[in-house]
């Protein structure tokens, strides 16, 4: 059945392209056959011919080549390009340091890496475009959750045969699984994260609030009302908390309530956009939206700035939902802001199956794009980034890394919030994107934003029903294009 979004013209064009491809393939094979026949008549058969065109060179030939290479020093320099989205004054120095360490380590092998900054919103699109054009970077820092999609669509290279022996043992098993597709490896896992609530201890104390009393979603709403009653209209204060601010949002709250976009986060099949758990989650977010109103919420979103002037450090909010590496941001700028802060996990939702707080964890991987030059050296850079580079990144950026050794750093234990971060990692869940609806999150975001950011809709169930229908239609459309 043809999806509604496909016209008959598109369908005809699709099959015409297929037929054209088969014709061209047949012509190429015919020409190749004639060429091979001509060559075979003009040369003597050798031992390697008898063994096959892929026959392994003899050991004597190998040794001769190696000696020749050593004598002439003819190893060509290899320059690798690493694309990533780290360009801020906080993160750029760290990635520059990692690249410098790599270049120092492999200078004798004439392997050099260059860092290329690509804005976060552009990097995925640019990577896919470069693969299509045949000129990709050697390594791209890309989202961990869609590695399976990139593998299926020949956008990421199968690097299994280029990996060092035993490299998988250096990583947490669940993150190594995230970069594996049909028993082959398509990236090296770099970092992950979790999401917590950072709170202003001074404000809590003045409002008479004990953070340990926050056990439910209703408790969070009541704490916000208490803080607003105490501080609204004073200084730069705008509001206590809203999950649309910072880096929190629907995904973390949905997982914290037993929900999500699909039936199985690691092997997504059926969309569950309009599930009971998701409806409860968006209704909870709507309480914040209604409590503060469109003007104030949008003013708060617009007021966020970088460094010591962000919403939390500048005192505009009493709490902010953030990824764990926000600890590094606070440590960098708190000498100016001087905020006495603490960290806690957002309480479990009413439909949470365990009753324990949970969160969504994203992260990044070191992907060698399909068609990248020098795949062996590219994989070497990806491994270095995710191991030795990860140790540097963890210490300076307070990120949770996918490498087991990178997280074993005593210096990090002294950071406020690190203990809570490690504790929450037990219940932090990653997700894989659906192979036929990798952009399902876009439909969910539109539904959520219409209720709690843009205020263009008020019916939660209707908004999520629309998202459900859009995702289902997208799956059918993609199956029609790519085949099941």
Tab-separated table of C-alpha atoms in Angstrom:
chain	number	residue	atom	x	y	z
A	1	UNK	CA	0.000	0.000	0.000
A	2	UNK	CA	1.359	3.432	-0.941
A	3	UNK	CA	1.627	5.871	2.000
A	4	UNK	CA	-0.592	8.939	1.648
A	5	UNK	CA	2.465	11.180	1.545
A	6	UNK	CA	3.739	9.500	-1.642
A	7	UNK	CA	2.229	10.572	-4.982
A	8	UNK	CA	1.955	8.212	-7.947
A	9	UNK	CA	4.606	10.341	-9.666
A	10	UNK	CA	7.084	9.705	-6.849
A	11	UNK	CA	6.369	6.005	-6.995
A	12	UNK	CA	6.994	5.882	-10.767
A	13	UNK	CA	10.220	7.860	-10.362
A	14	UNK	CA	11.349	5.517	-7.582
A	15	UNK	CA	10.937	2.391	-9.753
A	16	UNK	CA	12.417	4.102	-12.835
A	17	UNK	CA	15.565	4.827	-10.805
A	18	UNK	CA	15.705	1.184	-9.735
A	19	UNK	CA	15.389	-0.063	-13.351
A	20	UNK	CA	18.051	2.406	-14.508
A	21	UNK	CA	20.395	1.153	-11.774
A	22	UNK	CA	19.952	-2.477	-12.852
A	23	UNK	CA	20.618	-1.600	-16.529
A	24	UNK	CA	23.798	0.305	-15.656
A	25	UNK	CA	24.962	-2.558	-13.450
A	26	UNK	CA	24.442	-5.050	-16.297
A	27	UNK	CA	26.406	-2.916	-18.762
A	28	UNK	CA	29.288	-2.541	-16.299
A	29	UNK	CA	29.431	-6.293	-15.709
A	30	UNK	CA	29.474	-6.982	-19.460
A	31	UNK	CA	32.336	-4.550	-20.049
A	32	UNK	CA	34.261	-6.025	-17.137
A	33	UNK	CA	33.856	-9.537	-18.567
A	34	UNK	CA	35.277	-8.478	-21.959
A	35	UNK	CA	38.206	-6.791	-20.243
A	36	UNK	CA	39.037	-9.854	-18.189
A	37	UNK	CA	38.906	-12.136	-21.235
A	38	UNK	CA	41.306	-9.872	-23.093
A	39	UNK	CA	43.722	-9.764	-20.175
A	40	UNK	CA	43.690	-13.526	-19.674
A	41	UNK	CA	44.757	-14.111	-23.306
A	42	UNK	CA	47.759	-11.862	-22.999
A	43	UNK	CA	49.429	-13.095	-19.803
A	44	UNK	CA	50.965	-16.225	-18.379
A	45	UNK	CA	49.196	-17.974	-15.512
A	46	UNK	CA	51.069	-17.722	-12.201
A	47	UNK	CA	50.730	-19.528	-8.889
A	48	UNK	CA	48.723	-16.658	-7.487
A	49	UNK	CA	46.384	-16.779	-10.484
A	50	UNK	CA	45.712	-20.432	-9.759
A	51	UNK	CA	45.018	-19.628	-6.114
A	52	UNK	CA	42.703	-16.717	-6.971
A	53	UNK	CA	43.076	-12.953	-7.368
A	54	UNK	CA	42.935	-12.432	-3.582
A	55	UNK	CA	45.825	-14.798	-2.851
A	56	UNK	CA	47.927	-13.764	0.164
A	57	UNK	CA	51.503	-12.627	-0.686
A	58	UNK	CA	54.249	-14.977	0.479
A	59	UNK	CA	56.091	-14.169	3.701
A	60	UNK	CA	59.251	-13.432	1.675
A	61	UNK	CA	57.389	-10.811	-0.352
A	62	UNK	CA	55.950	-9.299	2.854
A	63	UNK	CA	59.386	-9.097	4.470
A	64	UNK	CA	60.864	-7.560	1.328
A	65	UNK	CA	58.180	-4.870	1.286
A	66	UNK	CA	58.642	-4.085	4.977
A	67	UNK	CA	62.455	-3.845	4.589
A	68	UNK	CA	62.046	-1.582	1.594
A	69	UNK	CA	59.673	0.650	3.546
A	70	UNK	CA	62.038	0.875	6.518
A	71	UNK	CA	65.048	1.626	4.300
A	72	UNK	CA	63.375	4.341	2.258
A	73	UNK	CA	61.138	5.721	5.011
A	74	UNK	CA	58.392	6.017	2.406
A	75	UNK	CA	55.428	5.873	4.781
A	76	UNK	CA	53.164	8.654	3.647
A	77	UNK	CA	51.902	11.102	6.281
A	78	UNK	CA	48.245	10.648	7.162
A	79	UNK	CA	46.121	13.602	8.235
A	80	UNK	CA	42.806	12.805	9.904
A	81	UNK	CA	39.871	15.163	10.357
A	82	UNK	CA	37.775	14.989	13.517
A	83	UNK	CA	34.417	16.770	13.466
A	84	UNK	CA	32.707	17.680	16.731
A	85	UNK	CA	30.420	20.350	18.138
A	86	UNK	CA	32.644	21.506	21.008
A	87	UNK	CA	33.481	25.140	20.415
A	88	UNK	CA	32.724	26.936	23.683
A	89	UNK	CA	35.371	28.488	25.902
A	90	UNK	CA	34.679	25.701	28.384
A	91	UNK	CA	35.001	22.691	26.063
A	92	UNK	CA	37.236	23.786	23.187
A	93	UNK	CA	40.447	23.763	25.287
A	94	UNK	CA	39.777	20.168	26.352
A	95	UNK	CA	39.281	18.793	22.854
A	96	UNK	CA	42.344	20.732	21.679
A	97	UNK	CA	44.372	19.097	24.457
A	98	UNK	CA	43.156	15.623	23.435
A	99	UNK	CA	44.088	16.222	19.799
A	100	UNK	CA	47.518	17.451	20.869
A	101	UNK	CA	48.079	14.290	22.943
A	102	UNK	CA	47.094	12.116	19.986
A	103	UNK	CA	49.470	13.942	17.653
A	104	UNK	CA	52.331	13.596	20.124
A	105	UNK	CA	51.700	9.877	20.582
A	106	UNK	CA	51.580	9.034	16.872
A	107	UNK	CA	54.110	11.533	15.513
A	108	UNK	CA	56.609	8.745	14.794
A	109	UNK	CA	53.964	7.022	12.651
A	110	UNK	CA	53.313	10.251	10.733
A	111	UNK	CA	49.657	10.297	11.795
A	112	UNK	CA	48.189	13.705	12.571
A	113	UNK	CA	44.678	14.709	13.602
A	114	UNK	CA	43.010	18.054	12.970
A	115	UNK	CA	39.964	19.297	14.855
A	116	UNK	CA	37.094	20.848	12.901
A	117	UNK	CA	34.316	22.563	14.836
A	118	UNK	CA	30.828	21.982	13.422
A	119	UNK	CA	27.789	23.494	15.196
A	120	UNK	CA	25.691	20.963	17.096
A	121	UNK	CA	22.584	21.574	14.995
A	122	UNK	CA	24.468	20.992	11.741
A	123	UNK	CA	26.793	18.091	12.419
A	124	UNK	CA	24.444	15.166	11.713
A	125	UNK	CA	23.171	16.700	8.472
A	126	UNK	CA	26.679	17.626	7.361
A	127	UNK	CA	27.977	14.131	8.089
A	128	UNK	CA	25.271	12.458	6.000
A	129	UNK	CA	25.761	14.966	3.179
A	130	UNK	CA	29.521	14.346	3.172
A	131	UNK	CA	28.992	10.573	3.019
A	132	UNK	CA	26.685	11.031	0.041
A	133	UNK	CA	29.235	13.316	-1.644
A	134	UNK	CA	32.075	10.875	-0.948
A	135	UNK	CA	34.252	13.213	1.136
A	136	UNK	CA	33.462	12.555	4.813
A	137	UNK	CA	35.633	13.349	7.797
A	138	UNK	CA	37.591	10.499	9.363
A	139	UNK	CA	35.826	10.622	12.721
A	140	UNK	CA	32.607	12.395	13.683
A	141	UNK	CA	31.299	12.809	17.219
A	142	UNK	CA	27.668	11.838	16.722
A	143	UNK	CA	24.647	10.859	18.792
A	144	UNK	CA	24.839	7.446	20.433
A	145	UNK	CA	21.149	6.670	20.011
A	146	UNK	CA	21.086	6.488	16.206
A	147	UNK	CA	24.243	4.450	15.563
A	148	UNK	CA	22.010	1.541	14.547
A	149	UNK	CA	20.265	3.714	11.958
A	150	UNK	CA	23.554	4.948	10.500
A	151	UNK	CA	24.770	1.353	10.277
A	152	UNK	CA	21.631	0.155	8.526
A	153	UNK	CA	21.759	3.012	6.002
A	154	UNK	CA	25.489	2.755	5.205
A	155	UNK	CA	26.245	6.108	6.817
A	156	UNK	CA	28.653	4.655	9.395
A	157	UNK	CA	31.542	2.345	8.543
A	158	UNK	CA	31.830	-1.193	9.874
A	159	UNK	CA	35.075	-0.844	11.863
A	160	UNK	CA	35.033	-4.305	13.455
A	161	UNK	CA	38.120	-5.533	11.604
A	162	UNK	CA	40.121	-2.390	12.367
A	163	UNK	CA	39.631	-2.410	16.146
A	164	UNK	CA	42.395	-3.308	18.585
A	165	UNK	CA	42.195	-6.721	20.217
A	166	UNK	CA	40.179	-6.658	23.435
A	167	UNK	CA	39.047	-3.057	23.053
A	168	UNK	CA	35.429	-3.939	23.899
A	169	UNK	CA	36.503	-4.910	27.422
A	170	UNK	CA	37.457	-1.296	28.141
A	171	UNK	CA	33.832	-0.150	27.986
A	172	UNK	CA	30.622	-0.717	29.913
A	173	UNK	CA	28.767	-3.515	28.172
A	174	UNK	CA	25.507	-1.615	27.718
A	175	UNK	CA	27.271	1.207	25.859
A	176	UNK	CA	29.257	-1.184	23.668
A	177	UNK	CA	25.928	-2.777	22.758
A	178	UNK	CA	24.720	0.658	21.619
A	179	UNK	CA	27.401	0.806	18.890
A	180	UNK	CA	26.827	-2.766	17.700
A	181	UNK	CA	24.463	-3.624	14.867
A	182	UNK	CA	23.939	-7.215	13.706
A	183	UNK	CA	27.068	-8.287	15.623
A	184	UNK	CA	29.299	-5.712	13.899
A	185	UNK	CA	30.751	-2.532	15.419
A	186	UNK	CA	30.056	0.859	13.835
A	187	UNK	CA	31.469	3.345	16.363
A	188	UNK	CA	33.388	3.580	19.625
A	189	UNK	CA	31.334	4.875	22.593
A	190	UNK	CA	32.630	8.142	24.049
A	191	UNK	CA	30.418	9.581	26.778
A	192	UNK	CA	26.980	9.389	28.272
A	193	UNK	CA	25.066	11.451	30.791
A	194	UNK	CA	22.152	11.615	33.137
A	195	UNK	CA	19.849	14.423	34.190
A	196	UNK	CA	19.368	15.821	37.675
A	197	UNK	CA	17.930	18.860	39.432
A	198	UNK	CA	20.429	21.464	40.649
A	199	UNK	CA	19.008	23.582	43.464
A	200	UNK	CA	19.973	26.757	45.316
A	201	UNK	CA	20.551	25.767	48.942
A	202	UNK	CA	20.285	29.338	50.199
A	203	UNK	CA	16.842	29.821	48.661
A	204	UNK	CA	15.658	26.463	49.986
A	205	UNK	CA	16.810	27.369	53.478
A	206	UNK	CA	15.143	30.787	53.437
A	207	UNK	CA	11.887	29.227	52.203
A	208	UNK	CA	12.041	26.528	54.892
A	209	UNK	CA	12.304	23.626	52.430
A	210	UNK	CA	14.082	20.341	53.120
A	211	UNK	CA	15.137	18.718	49.854
A	212	UNK	CA	14.731	15.245	51.364
A	213	UNK	CA	10.988	15.872	51.661
A	214	UNK	CA	10.573	15.953	47.874
A	215	UNK	CA	9.259	12.453	47.138
A	216	UNK	CA	6.572	12.884	44.450
A	217	UNK	CA	5.669	15.011	41.451
A	218	UNK	CA	3.088	16.817	43.566
A	219	UNK	CA	5.831	17.605	46.086
A	220	UNK	CA	7.788	19.332	43.308
A	221	UNK	CA	4.839	21.535	42.415
A	222	UNK	CA	4.264	22.457	46.065
A	223	UNK	CA	7.947	23.317	46.574
A	224	UNK	CA	7.798	25.594	43.530
A	225	UNK	CA	4.766	27.405	44.923
A	226	UNK	CA	6.532	27.894	48.236
A	227	UNK	CA	9.656	29.287	46.581
A	228	UNK	CA	7.631	31.584	44.326
A	229	UNK	CA	5.711	32.911	47.313
A	230	UNK	CA	8.998	33.744	49.030
A	231	UNK	CA	11.027	35.195	46.140
A	232	UNK	CA	8.706	36.299	43.313
A	233	UNK	CA	9.254	39.979	42.584
A	234	UNK	CA	12.587	40.122	44.415
A	235	UNK	CA	15.829	40.820	42.546
A	236	UNK	CA	16.319	38.840	39.333
A	237	UNK	CA	14.127	35.929	40.443
A	238	UNK	CA	11.699	34.750	37.751
A	239	UNK	CA	10.374	31.336	38.812
A	240	UNK	CA	11.263	28.287	40.870
A	241	UNK	CA	11.495	25.563	38.230
A	242	UNK	CA	10.156	24.483	34.873
A	243	UNK	CA	11.209	21.275	33.077
A	244	UNK	CA	11.383	23.092	29.724
A	245	UNK	CA	14.317	25.146	31.032
A	246	UNK	CA	17.866	23.805	31.057
A	247	UNK	CA	18.414	20.323	29.626
A	248	UNK	CA	15.633	18.191	31.040
A	249	UNK	CA	12.362	18.092	29.169
A	250	UNK	CA	9.837	15.427	28.299
A	251	UNK	CA	12.175	12.483	27.663
A	252	UNK	CA	13.582	12.337	31.187
A	253	UNK	CA	10.199	12.821	32.846
A	254	UNK	CA	8.588	10.194	30.595
A	255	UNK	CA	11.235	7.571	31.399
A	256	UNK	CA	10.873	8.543	35.047
A	257	UNK	CA	7.201	7.601	34.700
A	258	UNK	CA	7.679	4.342	32.792
A	259	UNK	CA	6.957	5.988	29.430
A	260	UNK	CA	8.791	6.731	26.213
A	261	UNK	CA	8.334	7.016	22.469
A	262	UNK	CA	8.421	3.264	21.744
A	263	UNK	CA	7.607	-0.064	23.349
A	264	UNK	CA	11.257	-1.077	23.861
A	265	UNK	CA	13.906	1.637	24.283
A	266	UNK	CA	16.750	-0.584	23.028
A	267	UNK	CA	14.835	-2.404	20.275
A	268	UNK	CA	12.061	0.012	19.320
A	269	UNK	CA	9.203	-1.447	17.325
A	270	UNK	CA	5.751	-0.095	18.148
A	271	UNK	CA	5.289	3.631	18.836
A	272	UNK	CA	3.750	4.482	22.213
A	273	UNK	CA	3.496	8.267	21.918
A	274	UNK	CA	-0.025	8.383	23.353
A	275	UNK	CA	0.492	5.880	26.170
A	276	UNK	CA	-1.019	6.442	29.597
A	277	UNK	CA	2.439	7.123	31.040
A	278	UNK	CA	3.197	9.763	28.417
A	279	UNK	CA	-0.163	11.457	28.886
A	280	UNK	CA	0.497	11.664	32.641
A	281	UNK	CA	3.942	13.103	31.959
A	282	UNK	CA	2.741	15.852	29.645
A	283	UNK	CA	-0.150	16.661	31.994
A	284	UNK	CA	2.438	17.135	34.754
A	285	UNK	CA	4.479	19.466	32.550
A	286	UNK	CA	1.287	21.362	31.734
A	287	UNK	CA	0.855	22.124	35.444
A	288	UNK	CA	4.074	24.150	35.278
A	289	UNK	CA	2.977	25.770	32.017
A	290	UNK	CA	-0.367	26.840	33.476
A	291	UNK	CA	1.161	27.925	36.779
A	292	UNK	CA	3.598	30.365	35.158
A	293	UNK	CA	1.829	31.329	31.941
A	294	UNK	CA	3.096	31.877	28.424
A	295	UNK	CA	4.689	35.297	28.923
A	296	UNK	CA	6.809	34.349	31.927
A	297	UNK	CA	7.887	30.976	30.509
A	298	UNK	CA	8.979	32.490	27.217
A	299	UNK	CA	10.730	35.355	29.016
A	300	UNK	CA	12.655	32.820	31.090
A	301	UNK	CA	13.671	30.856	27.984
A	302	UNK	CA	14.861	34.073	26.346
A	303	UNK	CA	16.722	35.241	29.472
A	304	UNK	CA	19.116	32.302	29.581
A	305	UNK	CA	22.714	33.258	28.872
A	306	UNK	CA	26.093	31.610	29.156
A	307	UNK	CA	28.561	31.369	32.003
A	308	UNK	CA	27.737	33.086	35.277
A	309	UNK	CA	24.665	34.684	33.677
A	310	UNK	CA	22.772	31.468	33.034
A	311	UNK	CA	19.361	31.115	34.659
A	312	UNK	CA	20.557	29.179	37.685
A	313	UNK	CA	23.866	30.867	38.496
A	314	UNK	CA	22.327	34.330	38.083
A	315	UNK	CA	19.538	33.525	40.562
A	316	UNK	CA	16.690	33.774	38.063
A	317	UNK	CA	15.507	30.275	38.990
A	318	UNK	CA	15.799	28.325	42.224
A	319	UNK	CA	16.201	24.974	40.435
A	320	UNK	CA	17.300	23.855	36.998
A	321	UNK	CA	17.171	20.451	35.293
A	322	UNK	CA	20.531	19.745	33.698
A	323	UNK	CA	22.886	17.081	32.423
A	324	UNK	CA	25.504	15.938	34.896
A	325	UNK	CA	28.368	17.794	33.229
A	326	UNK	CA	26.698	21.030	34.308
A	327	UNK	CA	28.844	20.412	37.399
A	328	UNK	CA	31.851	21.533	35.345
A	329	UNK	CA	30.024	24.687	34.241
A	330	UNK	CA	29.275	25.601	37.850
A	331	UNK	CA	32.850	24.936	38.934
A	332	UNK	CA	34.150	27.142	36.131
A	333	UNK	CA	31.894	30.137	36.815
A	334	UNK	CA	30.870	29.843	40.450
A	335	UNK	CA	33.781	31.948	41.683
A	336	UNK	CA	31.823	34.854	40.231
A	337	UNK	CA	28.297	33.614	40.918
A	338	UNK	CA	28.955	32.222	44.424
A	339	UNK	CA	25.926	29.910	44.480
A	340	UNK	CA	25.677	27.367	47.292
A	341	UNK	CA	24.123	24.490	45.400
A	342	UNK	CA	23.068	20.881	45.773
A	343	UNK	CA	21.769	18.138	43.486
A	344	UNK	CA	18.891	15.658	43.634
A	345	UNK	CA	17.110	13.283	41.285
A	346	UNK	CA	13.654	14.330	40.097
A	347	UNK	CA	11.179	12.131	42.000
A	348	UNK	CA	9.609	9.107	40.318
A	349	UNK	CA	6.297	9.567	38.544
A	350	UNK	CA	3.009	7.898	39.533
A	351	UNK	CA	3.372	5.109	36.932
A	352	UNK	CA	7.073	4.449	37.511
A	353	UNK	CA	7.249	0.623	37.794
A	354	UNK	CA	9.975	0.598	40.484
A	355	UNK	CA	9.206	3.753	42.433
A	356	UNK	CA	12.872	4.751	42.084
A	357	UNK	CA	13.895	7.971	40.301
A	358	UNK	CA	15.059	7.392	36.736
A	359	UNK	CA	16.357	9.548	33.903
A	360	UNK	CA	17.096	9.546	30.214
A	361	UNK	CA	20.749	9.392	29.199
A	362	UNK	CA	22.045	10.463	25.842
A	363	UNK	CA	25.650	10.599	24.832
A	364	UNK	CA	28.061	10.588	21.937
A	365	UNK	CA	30.133	8.104	19.996
A	366	UNK	CA	33.202	8.319	17.773
A	367	UNK	CA	31.863	7.332	14.363
A	368	UNK	CA	33.970	6.606	11.299
A	369	UNK	CA	31.684	7.699	8.451
A	370	UNK	CA	31.056	5.321	5.575
A	371	UNK	CA	33.621	5.902	2.839
A	372	UNK	CA	36.172	7.667	5.048
A	373	UNK	CA	39.767	7.469	3.841
A	374	UNK	CA	42.386	5.637	5.914
A	375	UNK	CA	39.921	3.493	7.901
A	376	UNK	CA	42.646	1.855	10.010
A	377	UNK	CA	44.058	5.185	11.182
A	378	UNK	CA	40.551	6.613	11.538
A	379	UNK	CA	39.614	3.781	13.877
A	380	UNK	CA	42.833	4.393	15.802
A	381	UNK	CA	41.757	8.004	16.383
A	382	UNK	CA	38.255	6.892	17.411
A	383	UNK	CA	39.719	4.455	19.959
A	384	UNK	CA	42.121	7.065	21.342
A	385	UNK	CA	39.304	9.584	21.731
A	386	UNK	CA	37.164	7.088	23.638
A	387	UNK	CA	39.918	5.843	25.986
A	388	UNK	CA	42.886	8.125	26.659
A	389	UNK	CA	40.953	11.136	25.408
A	390	UNK	CA	37.958	10.170	27.525
A	391	UNK	CA	40.085	10.228	30.685
A	392	UNK	CA	41.072	13.838	29.973
A	393	UNK	CA	37.502	14.774	29.080
A	394	UNK	CA	36.079	13.206	32.241
A	395	UNK	CA	38.429	15.083	34.544
A	396	UNK	CA	37.935	18.480	32.930
A	397	UNK	CA	34.269	18.276	31.878
A	398	UNK	CA	32.805	16.125	34.690
A	399	UNK	CA	31.124	13.844	32.175
A	400	UNK	CA	30.252	10.198	32.686
A	401	UNK	CA	32.311	8.318	30.135
A	402	UNK	CA	31.611	4.988	28.456
A	403	UNK	CA	35.153	3.835	29.263
A	404	UNK	CA	35.355	2.127	32.645
A	405	UNK	CA	38.825	3.459	33.448
A	406	UNK	CA	37.963	7.051	32.540
A	407	UNK	CA	35.443	7.251	35.395
A	408	UNK	CA	37.876	5.919	38.002
A	409	UNK	CA	39.262	9.321	38.955
A	410	UNK	CA	39.454	10.204	42.679
A	411	UNK	CA	39.611	13.927	41.874
A	412	UNK	CA	36.061	13.820	40.508
A	413	UNK	CA	34.607	12.413	43.726
A	414	UNK	CA	35.110	15.763	45.468
A	415	UNK	CA	32.805	17.604	43.046
A	416	UNK	CA	29.387	18.505	44.443
A	417	UNK	CA	26.804	16.373	42.642
A	418	UNK	CA	29.159	13.640	41.434
A	419	UNK	CA	27.982	11.141	44.046
A	420	UNK	CA	24.353	11.733	43.050
A	421	UNK	CA	25.310	11.421	39.391
A	422	UNK	CA	26.905	8.004	39.820
A	423	UNK	CA	23.972	6.814	41.938
A	424	UNK	CA	21.427	7.840	39.292
A	425	UNK	CA	23.379	6.121	36.509
A	426	UNK	CA	21.983	2.806	37.765
A	427	UNK	CA	18.523	3.947	36.622
A	428	UNK	CA	19.575	6.020	33.634
A	429	UNK	CA	18.256	4.572	30.395
A	430	UNK	CA	19.513	5.157	26.900
A	431	UNK	CA	17.372	4.700	23.822
A	432	UNK	CA	17.904	3.578	20.251
A	433	UNK	CA	16.088	5.341	17.468
A	434	UNK	CA	13.563	3.438	15.411
A	435	UNK	CA	15.230	2.325	12.144
A	436	UNK	CA	12.241	3.525	10.106
A	437	UNK	CA	11.419	6.585	12.203
A	438	UNK	CA	14.733	8.002	13.431
A	439	UNK	CA	13.169	11.456	13.728
A	440	UNK	CA	10.194	10.354	15.802
A	441	UNK	CA	11.429	12.667	18.544
A	442	UNK	CA	10.643	15.604	16.279
A	443	UNK	CA	6.946	14.703	16.223
A	444	UNK	CA	6.964	14.257	19.993
A	445	UNK	CA	8.722	17.591	20.476
A	446	UNK	CA	6.104	19.360	18.357
A	447	UNK	CA	3.325	17.865	20.457
A	448	UNK	CA	5.025	18.711	23.752
A	449	UNK	CA	6.024	22.227	22.705
A	450	UNK	CA	2.505	23.042	21.555
A	451	UNK	CA	1.330	22.503	25.136
A	452	UNK	CA	4.162	23.785	27.334
A	453	UNK	CA	6.261	26.211	25.247
A	454	UNK	CA	4.220	27.709	22.424
A	455	UNK	CA	0.824	27.494	24.146
A	456	UNK	CA	-0.906	26.731	20.835
A	457	UNK	CA	-2.797	23.720	22.209
A	458	UNK	CA	-4.331	22.661	25.507
A	459	UNK	CA	-5.533	19.093	24.896
A	460	UNK	CA	-2.669	16.813	25.948
A	461	UNK	CA	-4.221	13.579	24.724
A	462	UNK	CA	-5.083	15.043	21.320
A	463	UNK	CA	-1.539	16.364	20.870
A	464	UNK	CA	-0.010	12.976	21.655
A	465	UNK	CA	-2.546	11.191	19.438
A	466	UNK	CA	-1.358	13.375	16.570
A	467	UNK	CA	2.260	12.465	17.310
A	468	UNK	CA	1.309	8.772	17.390
A	469	UNK	CA	-0.330	9.014	13.961
A	470	UNK	CA	2.646	10.911	12.518
A	471	UNK	CA	5.143	8.345	13.767
A	472	UNK	CA	3.076	5.418	12.476
A	473	UNK	CA	2.790	7.080	9.053
A	474	UNK	CA	6.535	7.773	8.986
A	475	UNK	CA	7.349	4.131	9.704
A	476	UNK	CA	5.178	2.967	6.797
A	477	UNK	CA	6.686	5.592	4.496
A	478	UNK	CA	10.272	4.618	5.345
A	479	UNK	CA	9.506	0.911	4.946
A	480	UNK	CA	8.186	1.685	1.468
A	481	UNK	CA	11.456	3.460	0.579
A	482	UNK	CA	14.013	1.173	2.216
A	483	UNK	CA	12.112	-2.110	2.362
A	484	UNK	CA	11.614	-4.178	5.499
